[in-house]
Every structure is written in C-alpha cells, then in structure tokens.
Amino acid sequence: MTQPDRKDYGLAAVVGMLALAAYVRTLAPDVLYHDSAEFQTLTYTLGMTHSTGYPVYLLAARVVGFLPLYSPAWRVNLFSALCAAWTVSAVYLLARYFTPNRIGAALGGAALALSYTFWSQAIIAEVYTPGMAVLATVLLLLAHWQRDPFPRRHALAWAAALVCLALGVHLSAVLIAPAAPLFVLWVLAFLPKAQRWPCLRAALTGFGIGIAVYAATFILLDLNNPPSSFFQMMLYPSRSIWGLQATDMDSLIERWWLTFMSVQWRSAMFPEEISFATSISDYLTRVLSQEFSLWMIGFAVLGLGEIRHTARRLAKKAGNPDLDDTKTRVKAFIKSIPTAPALSLGVFMVVAYLVMVAFILNYHPGDEYVFYLGTYIFISTAIGVGIGRTLEWIKRVLAKRKNWTRHLYPLAAVLCALVVVTPYAGPRWEALKAGKGTFVQETYPYPLDNLNEPRMIYAMRLSLLPEDAFVVMNWRGLYTTAYLAHVEGLRPNILLKEATPFGSNGQIADSLLEEMTDTVRAGRPVYVDQAYPGLRTHFRVLPSAGGYFYRLTLRP
C-alpha cells in the first residue's frame, strides 16, 4: 500500500501542466454553437442554464472569466481545459494509492488525457470536465481521509461539501453519492467509538455547507434572471409543450424543481424502447473503439486484480491454525482490513463505477456518449495500476538476473508507454501542429473547418436586425447570437427565444405563438430564422434582413 508524498504532488502537477499545454494549444478560440455558446453567454450574464441547471459551474467559470486574456468566450473554454488538467493530475494521484510505481500512475493519467472524448470536451465550453474534476477530487479526499480518519476528518467534510456542490456543476459527479456513504460507514465501523461521531459530524457539516452554497448559487442566478437565461429563452415561452401554466413557475421552489428535475429531458430517462443490453453494447463499443485500446483495457483488468491479490494476501495472513474454519477466517479477514486500506478503497471504487454505469446507461439524450466520461476516471486509474503492477513484477524478475538482461526495465517502461500513446499519437500530433482539434468528429458545437465561423455568420446576421427585435431561432445559433448581443453588446436590447426545444416535435409551442402574437400587436418587430410549420396559419411570413430571417406580421 502506498500513499502520495510531496514528490508525487510535484509529478502530478507536471503531468497536469503537460495536459494543459496540449489543451490550450488546441483550445477553441472564440464563441461556439449549441450548449457551448449557452455556457459562454450565461457565465457573464449569470442566468440559469438548461436542465439540470449549473449555477456553481457558471460562478466558477466567471472567476476564470476575470483573467485579462483574449475574448470572454475563450476564457470559458479555458476553464474546461483547466478542469481537465486537474483531473489528469488527480488520476495520477489516485493510481498512486494502489501502486508504488510512478511510471504506471503517470501512464494512467496519460491514458485519460489522450482519450478522444475527454480531449474533445477539454477544448470547448462544457460542464463535463468540470464535473470530472469534482468527482476526481472527491475520490482523492476520501482516499486521503481513509488513511487516518480522525485527524483528517476535515478531508471528509470537504468531500461531502463537494458532492453537494456537484449538483450545480454536473450530476455525473453526484452519482458517487450512493456508494460514498457506505464507504464512509465502513471505515467508521473500524474506528474507536469516541472517534466515530466527530468524523460523522464533519461529514454532516460539509454536507450542510455544500447544500447551502448550492442553494445560494441557484437563488442568486434565479433572482438575476437576465433575458438570456434559459428560463426566459426556452422554458417559460414553450411551457405548453409540457402542459405547464405560467402559475406553475411562480415560486423559486417550482422553478428549481422544473430545472433540476429536467422537465424537458425526462422522457430520455429509462426509455422503454432501448434495452439495457443495447446500452451496454454501445458503451463497450465506444470505450474500446474511440477511448481506450484493447491493450489498455487488459492493463485495467490487471489493475482490478490488485484488489483480489490484496484480499488473498489478507486472508492468508488472517489464518489461524487452531481455529481454521471458514467463519473464523472471514472474521479475521474483516478485522485485518484496516491494515490494508487499498482493499476497501478499491472495492468502493468498483461499486461506485458500477452504480454510475447503471444510471448513465439508462439515460439516452442525443449525445449520451459524453455522459460516459465520469466512468473513465475509474478506467484510467485501473490502467495506471495495471501498468504499475506489470512494471513492478518485471522489476522484481529482472533484479534476480545476473546478466545484462537485468537492465531491461527502462525498455519495459517504454513499451508500456507506447501501448498508451500509440493509439492516439497520429491524430493528436496533427491536432497539436494545426492548433485545433482536427481529430474531433462531432462538429455541431465546434466548426472545425472554420473556428471563426460562429462569430462571422451571427455577427453579420445580428447587424441586420433592429435594436428592439424579438427573434425566434433554433438552438444551434441561439446562444451564439445571445453571446454577441448581450455579452459583447452588439444588440443589448434584443430578445431571443428558442423555436422548437426538445419535446416539441418540430412545432412551435402554443404558449410561444401566443407571446409572438402579443409582441407583434404591441408593435415590436418579430423575426424567425426559418418558416416553421404552422406559422403561416397565424402570421404573414415575409423574407427580411438580407434573406436570413423572416419578419412576421398578423394576418388580416
């Protein structure tokens, strides 16, 4: 059993800085599309985002937004890169709790840093790498606390607080909650009774502080509620899609419930038409084809073998020649567990991984592959432990040699590094040379051919609209327009609404049609970016603004 020391923290910082350099080199340079543009906008206007709401993320990104570097949008992209680099460092430290081999631990961090989805999310404004950073930090705090629970109970308090704060970052980190209390109670069971309550009190204090801070951030953004908030641009205008009335959104609690419980995406949770077996197949295919190689998964299995190896060693040590029956051996084995905390931590991480997978594989939005990211912390940690175990075995074998072969350990380390780096070397090197994520295939938020495209297109279109325009648009360019209008001040008085949110079946909601009708009657110019189905039943739809929008007027 090992524990990170000062040298490890220094090496973790080096590993993280190398990852950060790669991500900054390929970082998206400006405003983007879709959800990324939403986060870039609301980080500065401080309004609630789409479900499940990310108030803690927005305020944390806003702190980075004060840096006097490039554009405001670039700084929000940078926040993703910083969180990704932190996560890579954390994986190195997590692996060190299970292996004495620093090379293996570093290669575990490298496996995560180079994986496809992780890198692609590290270079755009998104909540996934911040969520992974919170999850990895919670795991580190629990591992640190477990080694000396009573003196380190402040680490348990921080872990509990961060799990609650994750409610406002990304729920993938909260998925550790079912397994974490069991782990805490397990560790407490082996402490003297006088030490249990202070540790439990620290956990409850951290929980209370975390919930209070999360609630405060939600209240702050709800009270601010700028015109660019997701609530004003989508949820309230299109409320009739989900059978809601205006009175259903009167109170803070009602707005929190609708946001956090995701009224918009509820149908994507546990859908009957998709079997769990299909979800498992999709997950494994993604992991093996785009994230980690088969060789790396083999190392991960070896890393899991470390848990079994420790358990067998403890069982052997717990044997009693006088009372050598199964029941006695099991009791002796359980009593000996506190002397090998890696076993408890390893079992906890396996259980936490399985719980996370079970939840994620029953959630099916359009881009479900990004929700797999939280599970990659566990996989990459196991890869690092497996490589470390392999290298330690090779070191012991070579140490017994008397000839020149005893010097082959560096070659073994290089071969293990090649296993991790080779699957990604070509595409990642091309990306570093080009200064952008040339390997990224999902370009809907990230226009790879021309990263300046969102600004060029929507700044031009925005300039064609009057100052007081009321504009209904599709999601792709909605927040790109909002960022330019409200953050950079190109059209600060413009009002924007999403035309056909998820669940609308491509139809503009009756409640939004009513608001558009009232706005036209009030004399404010109303525009749409395309002639949506059913519009001509209510309005005359006339090409306008250079052909990029349609102006709506009431039918006689």
Short mmCIF file of C-alpha atoms in Angstrom, two decimals, residues 135 138 142 163 167 171-186 207 347-360 378:
data_model
loop_
_atom_site.label_atom_id
_atom_site.label_comp_id
_atom_site.label_asym_id
_atom_site.label_seq_id
_atom_site.Cartn_x
_atom_site.Cartn_y
_atom_site.Cartn_z
CA LEU A 135 -15.56 13.67 -8.99
CA VAL A 138 -13.94 13.74 -4.06
CA LEU A 142 -11.95 10.12 0.56
CA VAL A 163 -20.62 16.16 -3.67
CA LEU A 167 -25.41 19.41 -8.01
CA LEU A 171 -24.74 15.35 -11.95
CA SER A 172 -22.21 12.74 -13.11
CA ALA A 173 -20.14 13.65 -10.03
CA VAL A 174 -23.20 13.26 -7.79
CA LEU A 175 -23.56 9.65 -8.91
CA ILE A 176 -20.86 8.75 -6.40
CA ALA A 177 -23.37 9.54 -3.64
CA PRO A 178 -24.97 6.06 -3.39
CA ALA A 179 -21.61 4.33 -2.79
CA ALA A 180 -19.78 7.05 -0.82
CA PRO A 181 -21.89 6.92 2.41
CA LEU A 182 -21.46 3.13 2.54
CA PHE A 183 -17.71 3.56 2.23
CA VAL A 184 -17.68 6.18 4.97
CA LEU A 185 -19.74 4.00 7.32
CA TRP A 186 -17.48 1.04 6.57
CA PHE A 207 -22.97 18.26 3.59
CA VAL A 347 -13.92 -2.18 -3.64
CA PHE A 348 -15.55 1.22 -3.11
CA MET A 349 -14.31 2.48 -6.47
CA VAL A 350 -15.57 -0.64 -8.24
CA VAL A 351 -19.01 -0.27 -6.64
CA ALA A 352 -19.09 3.46 -7.43
CA TYR A 353 -18.18 2.71 -11.05
CA LEU A 354 -20.94 0.09 -11.40
CA VAL A 355 -23.57 2.40 -9.89
CA MET A 356 -22.52 5.19 -12.24
CA VAL A 357 -22.63 2.92 -15.27
CA ALA A 358 -26.07 1.57 -14.32
CA PHE A 359 -27.51 5.09 -14.17
CA ILE A 360 -25.77 6.50 -17.25
CA PHE A 378 -12.10 4.69 -12.82
#
